[in-house]
mmCIF file of C-alpha atoms in Angstrom:
data_model
loop_
_atom_site.group_PDB
_atom_site.id
_atom_site.type_symbol
_atom_site.label_atom_id
_atom_site.label_comp_id
_atom_site.label_asym_id
_atom_site.label_seq_id
_atom_site.Cartn_x
_atom_site.Cartn_y
_atom_site.Cartn_z
ATOM 1 C CA MET A 1 -22.503 -8.164 3.840
ATOM 2 C CA ASN A 2 -21.444 -4.532 4.515
ATOM 3 C CA PHE A 3 -18.935 -4.894 1.690
ATOM 4 C CA SER A 4 -19.376 -5.413 -2.030
ATOM 5 C CA TYR A 5 -17.514 -4.785 -5.216
ATOM 6 C CA GLU A 6 -18.866 -3.917 -8.647
ATOM 7 C CA ILE A 7 -16.881 -3.561 -11.821
ATOM 8 C CA LYS A 8 -17.912 -0.553 -13.901
ATOM 9 C CA LYS A 9 -15.543 -0.860 -16.852
ATOM 10 C CA VAL A 10 -12.885 -3.230 -18.296
ATOM 11 C CA CYS A 11 -10.367 -1.696 -20.636
ATOM 12 C CA LYS A 12 -10.590 -3.510 -24.017
ATOM 13 C CA GLN A 13 -6.911 -2.801 -24.660
ATOM 14 C CA SER A 14 -5.440 -4.017 -21.416
ATOM 15 C CA GLY A 15 -8.038 -5.792 -19.275
ATOM 16 C CA ALA A 16 -7.518 -3.234 -16.474
ATOM 17 C CA ARG A 17 -10.673 -2.456 -14.495
ATOM 18 C CA ILE A 18 -12.526 0.418 -12.900
ATOM 19 C CA GLY A 19 -14.660 -0.648 -9.944
ATOM 20 C CA VAL A 20 -16.484 0.555 -6.851
ATOM 21 C CA PHE A 21 -15.648 -1.074 -3.518
ATOM 22 C CA HIS A 22 -18.472 -0.407 -1.051
ATOM 23 C CA THR A 23 -17.397 -0.241 2.630
ATOM 24 C CA PRO A 24 -19.012 0.910 5.884
ATOM 25 C CA HIS A 25 -17.102 4.213 5.701
ATOM 26 C CA GLY A 26 -17.800 4.976 2.130
ATOM 27 C CA ASP A 27 -17.213 3.890 -1.463
ATOM 28 C CA ILE A 28 -13.738 3.499 -3.014
ATOM 29 C CA GLU A 29 -13.366 3.847 -6.735
ATOM 30 C CA THR A 30 -10.641 1.581 -7.997
ATOM 31 C CA PRO A 31 -7.905 1.522 -9.124
ATOM 32 C CA VAL A 32 -6.788 3.425 -6.014
ATOM 33 C CA PHE A 33 -3.493 4.432 -4.490
ATOM 34 C CA MET A 34 -3.570 4.365 -0.689
ATOM 35 C CA PRO A 35 -1.292 6.675 1.370
ATOM 36 C CA VAL A 36 0.313 4.929 4.391
ATOM 37 C CA GLY A 37 -0.284 6.383 7.854
ATOM 38 C CA THR A 38 1.922 3.949 9.811
ATOM 39 C CA GLN A 39 1.280 5.346 13.292
ATOM 40 C CA ALA A 40 -2.289 6.610 12.693
ATOM 41 C CA THR A 41 -0.923 9.573 10.725
ATOM 42 C CA VAL A 42 0.482 10.149 7.269
ATOM 43 C CA LYS A 43 3.720 11.764 8.441
ATOM 44 C CA GLY A 44 3.469 15.553 8.636
ATOM 45 C CA LEU A 45 -0.037 15.777 7.025
ATOM 46 C CA LYS A 46 -3.430 16.590 8.414
ATOM 47 C CA VAL A 47 -6.508 14.722 7.296
ATOM 48 C CA GLU A 48 -7.562 17.885 5.437
ATOM 49 C CA ASP A 49 -4.344 17.652 3.405
ATOM 50 C CA LEU A 50 -5.094 13.977 2.578
ATOM 51 C CA LYS A 51 -8.561 14.825 1.375
ATOM 52 C CA ASP A 52 -7.192 17.675 -0.654
ATOM 53 C CA VAL A 53 -4.826 15.421 -2.550
ATOM 54 C CA GLY A 54 -7.748 13.072 -3.282
ATOM 55 C CA ALA A 55 -7.045 10.209 -0.904
ATOM 56 C CA GLN A 56 -9.979 7.814 -0.676
ATOM 57 C CA ILE A 57 -8.568 5.372 1.890
ATOM 58 C CA ILE A 58 -5.433 5.302 4.055
ATOM 59 C CA LEU A 59 -3.444 2.549 5.806
ATOM 60 C CA SER A 60 -2.266 2.165 9.348
ATOM 61 C CA ASN A 61 0.075 -0.361 10.826
ATOM 62 C CA THR A 62 -0.931 -3.037 13.276
ATOM 63 C CA TYR A 63 2.550 -3.681 14.633
ATOM 64 C CA HIS A 64 3.384 -0.081 15.402
ATOM 65 C CA LEU A 65 -0.007 0.705 16.939
ATOM 66 C CA PHE A 66 0.194 -2.432 19.074
ATOM 67 C CA LEU A 67 3.505 -1.128 20.472
ATOM 68 C CA ARG A 68 2.232 2.397 20.963
ATOM 69 C CA PRO A 69 -0.201 3.716 22.051
ATOM 70 C CA GLY A 70 -1.584 0.161 22.305
ATOM 71 C CA GLU A 71 -4.777 -1.063 20.620
ATOM 72 C CA ASP A 72 -6.657 -0.655 23.898
ATOM 73 C CA ILE A 73 -6.152 3.088 23.825
ATOM 74 C CA VAL A 74 -7.299 3.249 20.217
ATOM 75 C CA LYS A 75 -10.391 1.161 21.068
ATOM 76 C CA LYS A 76 -11.232 3.465 23.978
ATOM 77 C CA ALA A 77 -11.058 6.437 21.631
ATOM 78 C CA GLY A 78 -13.708 4.845 19.440
ATOM 79 C CA GLY A 79 -11.397 3.141 16.930
ATOM 80 C CA LEU A 80 -8.896 4.559 14.431
ATOM 81 C CA HIS A 81 -11.497 6.681 12.616
ATOM 82 C CA HIS A 82 -12.240 8.671 15.768
ATOM 83 C CA PHE A 83 -8.715 8.570 17.094
ATOM 84 C CA MET A 84 -7.264 10.231 14.018
ATOM 85 C CA ASN A 85 -10.312 12.129 12.843
ATOM 86 C CA TRP A 86 -10.554 10.327 9.463
ATOM 87 C CA ASP A 87 -14.083 9.529 8.297
ATOM 88 C CA LYS A 88 -13.222 7.565 5.200
ATOM 89 C CA PRO A 89 -12.123 3.903 4.877
ATOM 90 C CA ILE A 90 -9.042 2.573 6.611
ATOM 91 C CA LEU A 91 -7.001 -0.552 5.962
ATOM 92 C CA THR A 92 -4.702 -2.050 8.571
ATOM 93 C CA ASP A 93 -1.951 -4.527 7.689
ATOM 94 C CA SER A 94 -1.448 -7.511 9.954
ATOM 95 C CA GLY A 95 2.011 -6.614 11.226
ATOM 96 C CA GLY A 96 3.483 -9.643 9.418
ATOM 97 C CA PHE A 97 5.772 -7.571 7.202
ATOM 98 C CA GLN A 98 7.145 -5.538 10.090
ATOM 99 C CA VAL A 99 7.843 -8.714 12.086
ATOM 100 C CA PHE A 100 9.465 -10.092 8.912
ATOM 101 C CA SER A 101 11.781 -7.070 8.849
ATOM 102 C CA LEU A 102 12.852 -7.775 12.436
ATOM 103 C CA SER A 103 14.723 -10.842 11.300
ATOM 104 C CA LYS A 104 17.371 -10.633 14.064
ATOM 105 C CA LEU A 105 14.777 -9.965 16.789
ATOM 106 C CA ARG A 106 12.156 -12.680 16.038
ATOM 107 C CA LYS A 107 11.419 -16.340 16.165
ATOM 108 C CA ILE A 108 8.618 -17.887 14.094
ATOM 109 C CA THR A 109 6.804 -21.079 15.172
ATOM 110 C CA GLU A 110 3.565 -22.674 14.058
ATOM 111 C CA GLU A 111 1.879 -20.871 16.992
ATOM 112 C CA GLY A 112 2.968 -17.333 16.097
ATOM 113 C CA VAL A 113 5.883 -15.008 16.318
ATOM 114 C CA THR A 114 7.960 -14.130 19.365
ATOM 115 C CA PHE A 115 9.919 -10.938 18.922
ATOM 116 C CA ASN A 116 11.613 -8.112 20.793
ATOM 117 C CA SER A 117 10.170 -4.640 20.488
ATOM 118 C CA HIS A 118 12.428 -2.405 18.422
ATOM 119 C CA LEU A 119 11.440 0.398 20.867
ATOM 120 C CA SER A 120 12.024 -1.158 24.320
ATOM 121 C CA GLY A 121 13.504 -4.602 23.727
ATOM 122 C CA GLU A 122 10.524 -6.146 25.507
ATOM 123 C CA LYS A 123 9.736 -9.717 24.449
ATOM 124 C CA LEU A 124 6.322 -9.918 22.777
ATOM 125 C CA PHE A 125 4.219 -12.476 21.022
ATOM 126 C CA ILE A 126 1.723 -12.229 18.164
ATOM 127 C CA SER A 127 -0.379 -15.184 16.985
ATOM 128 C CA PRO A 128 -2.985 -15.038 14.227
ATOM 129 C CA GLU A 129 -5.666 -14.769 16.889
ATOM 130 C CA LYS A 130 -3.818 -11.883 18.601
ATOM 131 C CA ALA A 131 -3.395 -10.104 15.259
ATOM 132 C CA MET A 132 -7.141 -10.341 14.607
ATOM 133 C CA GLN A 133 -7.894 -9.080 18.141
ATOM 134 C CA ILE A 134 -5.555 -6.074 17.587
ATOM 135 C CA GLU A 135 -7.043 -5.267 14.220
ATOM 136 C CA ASN A 136 -10.571 -5.635 15.604
ATOM 137 C CA ASP A 137 -9.782 -3.207 18.379
ATOM 138 C CA LEU A 138 -8.273 -0.712 15.900
ATOM 139 C CA GLY A 139 -11.493 -0.822 13.956
ATOM 140 C CA ALA A 140 -10.307 -0.577 10.368
ATOM 141 C CA ASP A 141 -12.703 -1.372 7.514
ATOM 142 C CA ILE A 142 -10.227 -3.708 5.741
ATOM 143 C CA ILE A 143 -7.896 -5.985 7.722
ATOM 144 C CA MET A 144 -5.086 -8.272 6.609
ATOM 145 C CA ALA A 145 -4.523 -11.828 7.611
ATOM 146 C CA PHE A 146 -1.367 -12.569 9.604
ATOM 147 C CA ASP A 147 1.259 -13.963 7.247
ATOM 148 C CA ILE A 148 4.933 -14.660 6.714
ATOM 149 C CA CYS A 149 6.822 -12.845 4.003
ATOM 150 C CA SER A 150 9.999 -14.690 2.941
ATOM 151 C CA ASN A 151 13.170 -12.968 1.613
ATOM 152 C CA TYR A 152 13.856 -12.486 -2.075
ATOM 153 C CA GLY A 153 16.317 -15.232 -2.881
ATOM 154 C CA ALA A 154 14.961 -17.623 -0.264
ATOM 155 C CA SER A 155 15.370 -21.280 -0.902
ATOM 156 C CA ARG A 156 12.373 -23.260 -2.116
ATOM 157 C CA LYS A 157 12.322 -25.118 1.258
ATOM 158 C CA GLU A 158 12.123 -21.870 3.198
ATOM 159 C CA ALA A 159 9.556 -20.351 0.843
ATOM 160 C CA GLU A 160 7.420 -23.528 1.052
ATOM 161 C CA LYS A 161 7.562 -23.530 4.858
ATOM 162 C CA SER A 162 6.504 -19.854 4.971
ATOM 163 C CA ALA A 163 3.617 -20.573 2.605
ATOM 164 C CA ASP A 164 2.416 -23.523 4.697
ATOM 165 C CA ILE A 165 2.477 -21.487 7.894
ATOM 166 C CA THR A 166 0.711 -18.625 6.127
ATOM 167 C CA LYS A 167 -2.066 -21.014 5.040
ATOM 168 C CA ASN A 168 -2.438 -22.331 8.537
ATOM 169 C CA TRP A 169 -2.513 -18.816 10.036
ATOM 170 C CA LEU A 170 -5.124 -17.724 7.467
ATOM 171 C CA GLU A 171 -7.435 -20.520 8.603
ATOM 172 C CA ARG A 172 -7.020 -19.406 12.219
ATOM 173 C CA CYS A 173 -7.571 -15.738 11.382
ATOM 174 C CA TYR A 174 -10.731 -16.624 9.511
ATOM 175 C CA LYS A 175 -12.101 -18.661 12.429
ATOM 176 C CA VAL A 176 -11.888 -15.841 14.904
ATOM 177 C CA GLN A 177 -12.705 -12.854 12.639
ATOM 178 C CA LYS A 178 -16.447 -12.338 13.274
ATOM 179 C CA ASN A 179 -16.852 -8.510 12.887
ATOM 180 C CA GLU A 180 -19.089 -7.974 9.924
ATOM 181 C CA ASN A 181 -17.939 -4.372 9.662
ATOM 182 C CA GLN A 182 -14.416 -5.527 8.786
ATOM 183 C CA MET A 183 -13.396 -7.372 5.626
ATOM 184 C CA LEU A 184 -10.491 -9.835 5.976
ATOM 185 C CA PHE A 185 -8.153 -10.024 2.991
ATOM 186 C CA PRO A 186 -6.046 -13.207 2.591
ATOM 187 C CA ILE A 187 -2.491 -12.521 1.509
ATOM 188 C CA VAL A 188 -0.963 -14.567 -1.310
ATOM 189 C CA GLN A 189 2.708 -15.497 -0.584
ATOM 190 C CA GLY A 190 4.950 -18.103 -2.291
ATOM 191 C CA ASN A 191 8.087 -16.009 -2.938
ATOM 192 C CA PHE A 192 9.269 -16.261 -6.587
ATOM 193 C CA TYR A 193 8.272 -19.884 -7.211
ATOM 194 C CA LYS A 194 5.339 -19.837 -9.646
ATOM 195 C CA ASP A 195 3.950 -23.233 -8.604
ATOM 196 C CA LEU A 196 4.024 -22.084 -4.948
ATOM 197 C CA ARG A 197 2.310 -18.815 -5.920
ATOM 198 C CA GLN A 198 -0.423 -20.844 -7.741
ATOM 199 C CA ARG A 199 -0.892 -23.087 -4.688
ATOM 200 C CA CYS A 200 -1.112 -20.027 -2.371
ATOM 201 C CA ILE A 201 -3.783 -18.454 -4.590
ATOM 202 C CA GLU A 202 -5.778 -21.643 -4.453
ATOM 203 C CA ASP A 203 -5.327 -21.752 -0.663
ATOM 204 C CA CYS A 204 -6.539 -18.197 -0.319
ATOM 205 C CA ILE A 205 -9.546 -18.198 -2.566
ATOM 206 C CA PRO A 206 -11.929 -20.047 -0.136
ATOM 207 C CA TYR A 207 -11.217 -17.286 2.445
ATOM 208 C CA ALA A 208 -11.450 -14.332 0.008
ATOM 209 C CA LYS A 209 -14.968 -12.976 0.464
ATOM 210 C CA CYS A 210 -14.484 -9.434 -0.925
ATOM 211 C CA GLY A 211 -10.781 -8.862 -1.490
ATOM 212 C CA ILE A 212 -7.431 -10.601 -1.833
ATOM 213 C CA ALA A 213 -3.903 -9.271 -1.463
ATOM 214 C CA ILE A 214 -0.537 -10.096 -3.086
ATOM 215 C CA GLY A 215 2.352 -9.950 -0.605
ATOM 216 C CA GLY A 216 6.057 -10.735 -0.967
ATOM 217 C CA LEU A 217 6.675 -8.654 -4.048
ATOM 218 C CA SER A 218 8.676 -5.393 -4.195
ATOM 219 C CA VAL A 219 11.066 -6.846 -1.602
ATOM 220 C CA GLY A 220 14.307 -6.198 -3.438
ATOM 221 C CA GLU A 221 13.768 -8.114 -6.674
ATOM 222 C CA PRO A 222 14.352 -6.440 -10.114
ATOM 223 C CA LYS A 223 11.119 -4.845 -11.338
ATOM 224 C CA GLU A 224 11.056 -7.139 -14.379
ATOM 225 C CA VAL A 225 10.969 -10.145 -12.020
ATOM 226 C CA MET A 226 8.001 -8.653 -10.146
ATOM 227 C CA TYR A 227 6.142 -7.875 -13.397
ATOM 228 C CA ASP A 228 6.800 -11.496 -14.668
ATOM 229 C CA MET A 229 5.295 -12.853 -11.486
ATOM 230 C CA LEU A 230 2.281 -10.604 -11.815
ATOM 231 C CA ASP A 231 1.824 -11.717 -15.403
ATOM 232 C CA PHE A 232 1.727 -15.290 -14.141
ATOM 233 C CA MET A 233 -0.546 -14.653 -11.155
ATOM 234 C CA MET A 234 -3.202 -12.316 -12.450
ATOM 235 C CA PRO A 235 -5.105 -14.855 -14.649
ATOM 236 C CA LEU A 236 -5.344 -17.069 -11.547
ATOM 237 C CA MET A 237 -6.673 -14.362 -9.217
ATOM 238 C CA PRO A 238 -10.345 -13.903 -8.440
ATOM 239 C CA LYS A 239 -11.983 -11.446 -10.880
ATOM 240 C CA ASP A 240 -15.029 -10.432 -8.842
ATOM 241 C CA MET A 241 -13.294 -8.698 -5.983
ATOM 242 C CA PRO A 242 -10.548 -6.030 -5.346
ATOM 243 C CA ARG A 243 -6.995 -7.263 -5.942
ATOM 244 C CA TYR A 244 -4.426 -5.493 -3.756
ATOM 245 C CA LEU A 245 -0.689 -5.356 -4.516
ATOM 246 C CA MET A 246 1.103 -4.507 -1.262
ATOM 247 C CA GLY A 247 3.973 -2.128 -0.908
ATOM 248 C CA VAL A 248 4.498 -0.688 -4.386
ATOM 249 C CA GLY A 249 4.961 3.026 -4.760
ATOM 250 C CA SER A 250 6.851 4.378 -7.808
ATOM 251 C CA PRO A 251 4.788 5.845 -10.693
ATOM 252 C CA ASP A 252 6.041 3.194 -13.197
ATOM 253 C CA CYS A 253 5.124 0.343 -10.794
ATOM 254 C CA LEU A 254 1.659 1.805 -10.302
ATOM 255 C CA LEU A 255 1.149 1.959 -14.061
ATOM 256 C CA GLU A 256 2.411 -1.558 -14.598
ATOM 257 C CA GLY A 257 0.323 -2.929 -11.742
ATOM 258 C CA TYR A 258 -2.948 -1.287 -12.725
ATOM 259 C CA ALA A 259 -2.382 -2.273 -16.436
ATOM 260 C CA ARG A 260 -2.228 -5.892 -15.251
ATOM 261 C CA GLY A 261 -5.569 -5.696 -13.375
ATOM 262 C CA ILE A 262 -4.408 -4.680 -9.903
ATOM 263 C CA ASP A 263 -7.061 -2.496 -8.124
ATOM 264 C CA MET A 264 -5.403 -1.335 -4.883
ATOM 265 C CA ILE A 265 -1.850 -0.322 -4.249
ATOM 266 C CA ASP A 266 -0.114 1.281 -1.220
ATOM 267 C CA CYS A 267 3.420 2.346 -0.250
ATOM 268 C CA VAL A 268 5.370 4.614 2.146
ATOM 269 C CA LEU A 269 7.660 5.649 -0.717
ATOM 270 C CA PRO A 270 6.065 9.049 -1.661
ATOM 271 C CA THR A 271 6.335 10.429 1.891
ATOM 272 C CA ARG A 272 9.660 8.700 2.644
ATOM 273 C CA ILE A 273 11.418 10.269 -0.363
ATOM 274 C CA ALA A 274 9.789 13.635 0.442
ATOM 275 C CA ARG A 275 11.533 13.592 3.798
ATOM 276 C CA ASN A 276 14.790 13.087 1.866
ATOM 277 C CA GLY A 277 14.138 16.043 -0.439
ATOM 278 C CA THR A 278 12.944 14.193 -3.503
ATOM 279 C CA ALA A 279 9.892 14.776 -5.658
ATOM 280 C CA PHE A 280 8.009 12.575 -8.213
ATOM 281 C CA THR A 281 7.535 14.101 -11.655
ATOM 282 C CA LYS A 282 6.170 12.621 -14.853
ATOM 283 C CA THR A 283 9.622 12.396 -16.211
ATOM 284 C CA GLY A 284 11.220 10.799 -13.125
ATOM 285 C CA LYS A 285 12.482 11.847 -9.698
ATOM 286 C CA LEU A 286 13.644 15.373 -8.925
ATOM 287 C CA VAL A 287 16.160 15.710 -6.071
ATOM 288 C CA ILE A 288 14.992 19.206 -4.916
ATOM 289 C CA ARG A 289 17.732 19.454 -2.291
ATOM 290 C CA ASN A 290 20.419 19.689 -5.011
ATOM 291 C CA ALA A 291 22.213 22.971 -5.649
ATOM 292 C CA GLU A 292 20.894 23.248 -9.208
ATOM 293 C CA PHE A 293 17.507 24.334 -7.786
ATOM 294 C CA LYS A 294 18.895 27.135 -5.548
ATOM 295 C CA GLU A 295 17.533 29.869 -7.909
ATOM 296 C CA ASP A 296 14.834 27.839 -9.635
ATOM 297 C CA PHE A 297 11.570 29.742 -8.974
ATOM 298 C CA ARG A 298 9.344 27.375 -10.905
ATOM 299 C CA PRO A 299 6.908 24.969 -9.225
ATOM 300 C CA ILE A 300 7.963 21.325 -8.857
ATOM 301 C CA GLU A 301 5.710 20.588 -11.936
ATOM 302 C CA GLU A 302 4.225 23.238 -14.149
ATOM 303 C CA ASP A 303 0.947 21.407 -14.705
ATOM 304 C CA CYS A 304 0.524 19.956 -11.250
ATOM 305 C CA ASP A 305 -2.695 20.932 -9.386
ATOM 306 C CA CYS A 306 -1.462 20.236 -5.887
ATOM 307 C CA TYR A 307 -1.325 22.887 -3.158
ATOM 308 C CA THR A 308 2.500 22.851 -3.112
ATOM 309 C CA CYS A 309 2.869 23.577 -6.863
ATOM 310 C CA LYS A 310 0.183 26.257 -6.725
ATOM 311 C CA HIS A 311 1.980 28.207 -3.945
ATOM 312 C CA TYR A 312 5.690 27.363 -3.677
ATOM 313 C CA THR A 313 8.857 27.181 -5.761
ATOM 314 C CA ARG A 314 11.616 24.658 -6.062
ATOM 315 C CA ALA A 315 14.052 27.235 -4.660
ATOM 316 C CA TYR A 316 11.929 27.729 -1.533
ATOM 317 C CA ILE A 317 11.320 24.059 -0.908
ATOM 318 C CA ARG A 318 15.123 23.338 -1.393
ATOM 319 C CA HIS A 319 15.827 26.036 1.166
ATOM 320 C CA LEU A 320 13.382 24.381 3.648
ATOM 321 C CA ILE A 321 14.861 20.915 3.121
ATOM 322 C CA ASN A 322 18.463 22.017 3.537
ATOM 323 C CA ALA A 323 17.568 24.173 6.563
ATOM 324 C CA GLY A 324 15.920 21.147 8.197
ATOM 325 C CA GLU A 325 12.496 22.829 8.318
ATOM 326 C CA MET A 326 9.544 20.471 8.709
ATOM 327 C CA LEU A 327 7.527 22.371 6.135
ATOM 328 C CA GLY A 328 9.792 21.181 3.354
ATOM 329 C CA ALA A 329 8.947 17.512 3.883
ATOM 330 C CA GLU A 330 5.290 18.378 4.358
ATOM 331 C CA LEU A 331 5.097 20.257 1.032
ATOM 332 C CA LEU A 332 6.957 17.546 -0.846
ATOM 333 C CA SER A 333 4.704 14.889 0.763
ATOM 334 C CA ILE A 334 1.621 16.773 -0.479
ATOM 335 C CA HIS A 335 3.014 16.919 -3.977
ATOM 336 C CA ASN A 336 4.175 13.292 -4.103
ATOM 337 C CA LEU A 337 0.884 11.871 -2.884
ATOM 338 C CA ARG A 338 -1.059 14.109 -5.262
ATOM 339 C CA HIS A 339 1.255 13.103 -8.095
ATOM 340 C CA LEU A 340 0.436 9.362 -7.633
ATOM 341 C CA ILE A 341 -3.243 9.877 -7.030
ATOM 342 C CA ARG A 342 -3.445 12.198 -10.051
ATOM 343 C CA LEU A 343 -1.589 9.558 -12.130
ATOM 344 C CA THR A 344 -4.168 7.000 -10.990
ATOM 345 C CA GLU A 345 -6.980 9.369 -12.064
ATOM 346 C CA GLN A 346 -5.325 9.713 -15.480
ATOM 347 C CA ILE A 347 -5.048 5.898 -15.674
ATOM 348 C CA LYS A 348 -8.768 5.628 -14.913
ATOM 349 C CA GLN A 349 -9.585 8.029 -17.727
ATOM 350 C CA ALA A 350 -7.434 5.907 -20.045
ATOM 351 C CA ILE A 351 -9.346 2.798 -18.980
ATOM 352 C CA TRP A 352 -12.711 4.503 -19.696
ATOM 353 C CA GLU A 353 -11.404 5.326 -23.148
ATOM 354 C CA ASP A 354 -9.975 1.824 -23.780
ATOM 355 C CA ARG A 355 -6.474 3.186 -24.348
ATOM 356 C CA LEU A 356 -4.467 2.246 -21.247
ATOM 357 C CA LEU A 357 -1.700 0.472 -23.120
ATOM 358 C CA ASP A 358 -1.261 3.528 -25.338
ATOM 359 C CA PHE A 359 -1.132 5.803 -22.281
ATOM 360 C CA LYS A 360 1.289 3.462 -20.564
ATOM 361 C CA ALA A 361 3.675 3.404 -23.568
ATOM 362 C CA GLU A 362 3.569 7.158 -23.964
ATOM 363 C CA TYR A 363 4.159 7.765 -20.216
ATOM 364 C CA LEU A 364 7.062 5.293 -19.920
ATOM 365 C CA LYS A 365 8.706 6.713 -23.009
ATOM 366 C CA ASN A 366 9.253 10.021 -21.153
ATOM 367 C CA TYR A 367 9.822 8.544 -17.667
ATOM 368 C CA LYS A 368 13.444 8.110 -16.473
ATOM 369 C CA LEU A 369 13.860 5.213 -14.104
#
């Protein structure tokens, strides 16, 4: 195999792990936060910016790249790595979550999903086989199985049907995925029914060769509900491979996820809130666009080592955001990504020192939700 995972350290206090995930485009030290580059770009940032903030791996989105420029264009360019000039690992999602979010524009059957493009209105179809073909053409190192994510609050009948179809689609994805330079991650669904989650884990394990993902969390439920589900699931999850929690992006959620043994996390949140003029700090969110920062000539965070905090003030960034200048969102995106990656680095240090629960308690004591 061109992929392997080795655990370097388990925290005696929490059970959280430090590991190394070996991939064809380099090693990833876990736990890891993964910036999201939906359309083969992390909005507003160059690959040099991503490397500067410490990104080890980035995500791209199968659904959006299927619509434009088309996976055939990316394949002709030599795959995503060449297309976007990123020489480190890439993960592509399956497009299942994006199709899920198009609830008014899609129809799900056992065969796949028929939907209307949110760009052109064109009727399109993605099956598990088609999703694997798209992801193969995109050429990411880690690819996700095609799945169905059900709504928070879905009935048991609806959640069970989604779980059954997801299992069927996983089998079909596995049959056609033959590229040994790509690792297929099954996705555990099951909504918020613990017995369904357990069954989905059992369904996924035979197909999990070097990685498994948890989907269908952080979809609108209270955080305590998500943490309770993670507490239930983690003892059932494989221990010898990376465990990926999809779509979680606030500092407190990262800390809670890693402390429970999650190894990989991604989210669009840090760059999305940056475009709205908001910054992460270790005490909570800072809405930089607000008038109180008009004459605040301090960096976003005094002890932050990011490019933004080294060179620019809150007052200047506030001016950029309120003037509609692109640089404002770019500078805040750099800070927010570095904040989460730096937090992950601090968590790793706490794991090495067997004190992650102490670090977590101290951090959350000062963090305002």
